[in-house]
Amino acid sequence: MATTITDGPIVRRRRGALGLLAWLCGTVFFLPVAWMVLTSLHRESDAATNPPSLGAPLTLQGYKEFFGASTGVSPWPPLINSFSASLMSTLLVLVLAIPAAYALSIKPVRKWSDAMFFFLSTKMLPVVAGLLPIYLIAQNSGMLDNVALLVVLYTSMNLPIAVWMMRSFLAEVPVEILEAASIDGAGLPTVLVRIVAPVVAPGIAATSLICFIFSWNELLFARVLTGVVAGTAPVFLTGFVTSQGLFLAKVCAAAVCISLPVLIAGFAAQDKLVQGLSLGAVK
């Protein structure tokens, strides 16, 4: 005779506590963002109070200042520079990382773990330690204030992370599919494009979004190696921080506007992102 096992009161209380904890953690992470958005809608005098006044009148003056209402400086060139550098570097990272991860997972080389550690070790050097050599190389090669230089730098910075991520995703690809493709005479480019890529599409989406975010938010190299022509959105954002006058509302408004492209991309790819981040977690 079949019996039905129901959750006892202890299990229900535990689930309720976990749900409450999840909501609490979500609220803690959301509060700074909500505070930033609210501050961006205040006047500078209201935003500068400590703590900021929640009941202060709302205004769009901070957003008007971001779009150059009083200075006439447009934010679109820095935004376009950031988008171009982030998108092109992300595409280059995928082109380089997928074959490398394929070689380290599906067709593993000898001592592949040493190769993976080498990729990871390149992230152990502090970024500021390589700033001066890179600056001198860019200066001598005439690449200062050039978006192409940022593309190369962002690609090299994100490539180790992408190889690590893509290897865990490609390890989940059934070997039988690849063997069937090789029997049919498919070459490596065909296997990667028509077989591997569709199977690990969520992983590619997750890797692409993370690399895009890292490139979009990068400030140090962009601040030092660019000027008027190739300045990026984070560099443009720092221009609102001045030693004279109030600037908090303008900075918050600029931060909201600059964060929107990444947020939109994240929401648009959230299904693929969740699938990709959990694809290589369980074998």
mmCIF file with all atom_site columns, N, CA, C and O in Angstrom, residues 81-93 151 154 211-212 215-216:
data_model
loop_
_atom_site.group_PDB
_atom_site.id
_atom_site.type_symbol
_atom_site.label_atom_id
_atom_site.label_alt_id
_atom_site.label_comp_id
_atom_site.label_asym_id
_atom_site.label_entity_id
_atom_site.label_seq_id
_atom_site.pdbx_PDB_ins_code
_atom_site.Cartn_x
_atom_site.Cartn_y
_atom_site.Cartn_z
_atom_site.occupancy
_atom_site.B_iso_or_equiv
_atom_site.pdbx_formal_charge
_atom_site.auth_seq_id
_atom_site.auth_comp_id
_atom_site.auth_asym_id
_atom_site.auth_atom_id
_atom_site.pdbx_PDB_model_num
ATOM 1  N N  . ASN A 1 81  ? 32.298 54.420 -27.717 1.00 0.00 ? 81  ASN A N  1
ATOM 2  C CA . ASN A 1 81  ? 33.634 53.841 -27.541 1.00 0.00 ? 81  ASN A CA 1
ATOM 3  C C  . ASN A 1 81  ? 33.590 52.628 -26.615 1.00 0.00 ? 81  ASN A C  1
ATOM 4  O O  . ASN A 1 81  ? 34.216 51.594 -26.898 1.00 0.00 ? 81  ASN A O  1
ATOM 5  N N  . SER A 1 82  ? 32.870 52.745 -25.508 1.00 0.00 ? 82  SER A N  1
ATOM 6  C CA . SER A 1 82  ? 32.752 51.613 -24.584 1.00 0.00 ? 82  SER A CA 1
ATOM 7  C C  . SER A 1 82  ? 32.062 50.427 -25.245 1.00 0.00 ? 82  SER A C  1
ATOM 8  O O  . SER A 1 82  ? 32.496 49.271 -25.097 1.00 0.00 ? 82  SER A O  1
ATOM 9  N N  . PHE A 1 83  ? 30.989 50.704 -25.982 1.00 0.00 ? 83  PHE A N  1
ATOM 10 C CA . PHE A 1 83  ? 30.264 49.625 -26.639 1.00 0.00 ? 83  PHE A CA 1
ATOM 11 C C  . PHE A 1 83  ? 31.131 48.955 -27.699 1.00 0.00 ? 83  PHE A C  1
ATOM 12 O O  . PHE A 1 83  ? 31.165 47.720 -27.800 1.00 0.00 ? 83  PHE A O  1
ATOM 13 N N  . SER A 1 84  ? 31.854 49.750 -28.477 1.00 0.00 ? 84  SER A N  1
ATOM 14 C CA . SER A 1 84  ? 32.705 49.180 -29.532 1.00 0.00 ? 84  SER A CA 1
ATOM 15 C C  . SER A 1 84  ? 33.820 48.328 -28.940 1.00 0.00 ? 84  SER A C  1
ATOM 16 O O  . SER A 1 84  ? 34.056 47.192 -29.373 1.00 0.00 ? 84  SER A O  1
ATOM 17 N N  . ALA A 1 85  ? 34.516 48.871 -27.930 1.00 0.00 ? 85  ALA A N  1
ATOM 18 C CA . ALA A 1 85  ? 35.619 48.130 -27.326 1.00 0.00 ? 85  ALA A CA 1
ATOM 19 C C  . ALA A 1 85  ? 35.123 46.871 -26.631 1.00 0.00 ? 85  ALA A C  1
ATOM 20 O O  . ALA A 1 85  ? 35.751 45.798 -26.748 1.00 0.00 ? 85  ALA A O  1
ATOM 21 N N  . SER A 1 86  ? 34.002 46.964 -25.925 1.00 0.00 ? 86  SER A N  1
ATOM 22 C CA . SER A 1 86  ? 33.480 45.804 -25.201 1.00 0.00 ? 86  SER A CA 1
ATOM 23 C C  . SER A 1 86  ? 32.985 44.727 -26.158 1.00 0.00 ? 86  SER A C  1
ATOM 24 O O  . SER A 1 86  ? 33.263 43.536 -25.969 1.00 0.00 ? 86  SER A O  1
ATOM 25 N N  . LEU A 1 87  ? 32.254 45.137 -27.189 1.00 0.00 ? 87  LEU A N  1
ATOM 26 C CA . LEU A 1 87  ? 31.698 44.160 -28.130 1.00 0.00 ? 87  LEU A CA 1
ATOM 27 C C  . LEU A 1 87  ? 32.793 43.480 -28.936 1.00 0.00 ? 87  LEU A C  1
ATOM 28 O O  . LEU A 1 87  ? 32.816 42.244 -29.062 1.00 0.00 ? 87  LEU A O  1
ATOM 29 N N  . MET A 1 88  ? 33.725 44.265 -29.472 1.00 0.00 ? 88  MET A N  1
ATOM 30 C CA . MET A 1 88  ? 34.782 43.682 -30.298 1.00 0.00 ? 88  MET A CA 1
ATOM 31 C C  . MET A 1 88  ? 35.701 42.784 -29.468 1.00 0.00 ? 88  MET A C  1
ATOM 32 O O  . MET A 1 88  ? 36.110 41.707 -29.925 1.00 0.00 ? 88  MET A O  1
ATOM 33 N N  . SER A 1 89  ? 36.028 43.190 -28.260 1.00 0.00 ? 89  SER A N  1
ATOM 34 C CA . SER A 1 89  ? 36.886 42.352 -27.425 1.00 0.00 ? 89  SER A CA 1
ATOM 35 C C  . SER A 1 89  ? 36.166 41.072 -27.019 1.00 0.00 ? 89  SER A C  1
ATOM 36 O O  . SER A 1 89  ? 36.789 40.001 -26.961 1.00 0.00 ? 89  SER A O  1
ATOM 37 N N  . THR A 1 90  ? 34.868 41.142 -26.764 1.00 0.00 ? 90  THR A N  1
ATOM 38 C CA . THR A 1 90  ? 34.113 39.943 -26.411 1.00 0.00 ? 90  THR A CA 1
ATOM 39 C C  . THR A 1 90  ? 34.075 38.954 -27.569 1.00 0.00 ? 90  THR A C  1
ATOM 40 O O  . THR A 1 90  ? 34.236 37.740 -27.373 1.00 0.00 ? 90  THR A O  1
ATOM 41 N N  . LEU A 1 91  ? 33.879 39.457 -28.776 1.00 0.00 ? 91  LEU A N  1
ATOM 42 C CA . LEU A 1 91  ? 33.885 38.579 -29.952 1.00 0.00 ? 91  LEU A CA 1
ATOM 43 C C  . LEU A 1 91  ? 35.252 37.927 -30.144 1.00 0.00 ? 91  LEU A C  1
ATOM 44 O O  . LEU A 1 91  ? 35.349 36.725 -30.431 1.00 0.00 ? 91  LEU A O  1
ATOM 45 N N  . LEU A 1 92  ? 36.311 38.707 -29.976 1.00 0.00 ? 92  LEU A N  1
ATOM 46 C CA . LEU A 1 92  ? 37.657 38.141 -30.098 1.00 0.00 ? 92  LEU A CA 1
ATOM 47 C C  . LEU A 1 92  ? 37.921 37.090 -29.014 1.00 0.00 ? 92  LEU A C  1
ATOM 48 O O  . LEU A 1 92  ? 38.546 36.056 -29.278 1.00 0.00 ? 92  LEU A O  1
ATOM 49 N N  . VAL A 1 93  ? 37.453 37.355 -27.814 1.00 0.00 ? 93  VAL A N  1
ATOM 50 C CA . VAL A 1 93  ? 37.635 36.394 -26.724 1.00 0.00 ? 93  VAL A CA 1
ATOM 51 C C  . VAL A 1 93  ? 36.950 35.073 -27.063 1.00 0.00 ? 93  VAL A C  1
ATOM 52 O O  . VAL A 1 93  ? 37.524 33.987 -26.863 1.00 0.00 ? 93  VAL A O  1
ATOM 53 N N  . VAL A 1 151 ? 40.661 47.317 -27.217 1.00 0.00 ? 151 VAL A N  1
ATOM 54 C CA . VAL A 1 151 ? 40.169 46.004 -27.653 1.00 0.00 ? 151 VAL A CA 1
ATOM 55 C C  . VAL A 1 151 ? 41.205 44.928 -27.366 1.00 0.00 ? 151 VAL A C  1
ATOM 56 O O  . VAL A 1 151 ? 40.885 43.849 -26.843 1.00 0.00 ? 151 VAL A O  1
ATOM 57 N N  . TYR A 1 154 ? 41.483 44.488 -23.441 1.00 0.00 ? 154 TYR A N  1
ATOM 58 C CA . TYR A 1 154 ? 40.322 43.815 -22.864 1.00 0.00 ? 154 TYR A CA 1
ATOM 59 C C  . TYR A 1 154 ? 40.280 42.345 -23.273 1.00 0.00 ? 154 TYR A C  1
ATOM 60 O O  . TYR A 1 154 ? 39.876 41.480 -22.483 1.00 0.00 ? 154 TYR A O  1
ATOM 61 N N  . CYS A 1 211 ? 32.276 38.728 -19.909 1.00 0.00 ? 211 CYS A N  1
ATOM 62 C CA . CYS A 1 211 ? 33.380 39.443 -20.556 1.00 0.00 ? 211 CYS A CA 1
ATOM 63 C C  . CYS A 1 211 ? 32.952 40.849 -20.965 1.00 0.00 ? 211 CYS A C  1
ATOM 64 O O  . CYS A 1 211 ? 33.727 41.806 -20.834 1.00 0.00 ? 211 CYS A O  1
ATOM 65 N N  . PHE A 1 212 ? 31.730 40.992 -21.445 1.00 0.00 ? 212 PHE A N  1
ATOM 66 C CA . PHE A 1 212 ? 31.233 42.312 -21.835 1.00 0.00 ? 212 PHE A CA 1
ATOM 67 C C  . PHE A 1 212 ? 31.142 43.233 -20.620 1.00 0.00 ? 212 PHE A C  1
ATOM 68 O O  . PHE A 1 212 ? 31.511 44.412 -20.689 1.00 0.00 ? 212 PHE A O  1
ATOM 69 N N  . SER A 1 215 ? 34.635 44.327 -19.518 1.00 0.00 ? 215 SER A N  1
ATOM 70 C CA . SER A 1 215 ? 35.183 45.326 -20.442 1.00 0.00 ? 215 SER A CA 1
ATOM 71 C C  . SER A 1 215 ? 34.469 46.665 -20.285 1.00 0.00 ? 215 SER A C  1
ATOM 72 O O  . SER A 1 215 ? 35.108 47.721 -20.297 1.00 0.00 ? 215 SER A O  1
ATOM 73 N N  . TRP A 1 216 ? 33.166 46.624 -20.139 1.00 0.00 ? 216 TRP A N  1
ATOM 74 C CA . TRP A 1 216 ? 32.381 47.856 -20.025 1.00 0.00 ? 216 TRP A CA 1
ATOM 75 C C  . TRP A 1 216 ? 32.756 48.641 -18.764 1.00 0.00 ? 216 TRP A C  1
ATOM 76 O O  . TRP A 1 216 ? 32.797 49.869 -18.782 1.00 0.00 ? 216 TRP A O  1
#
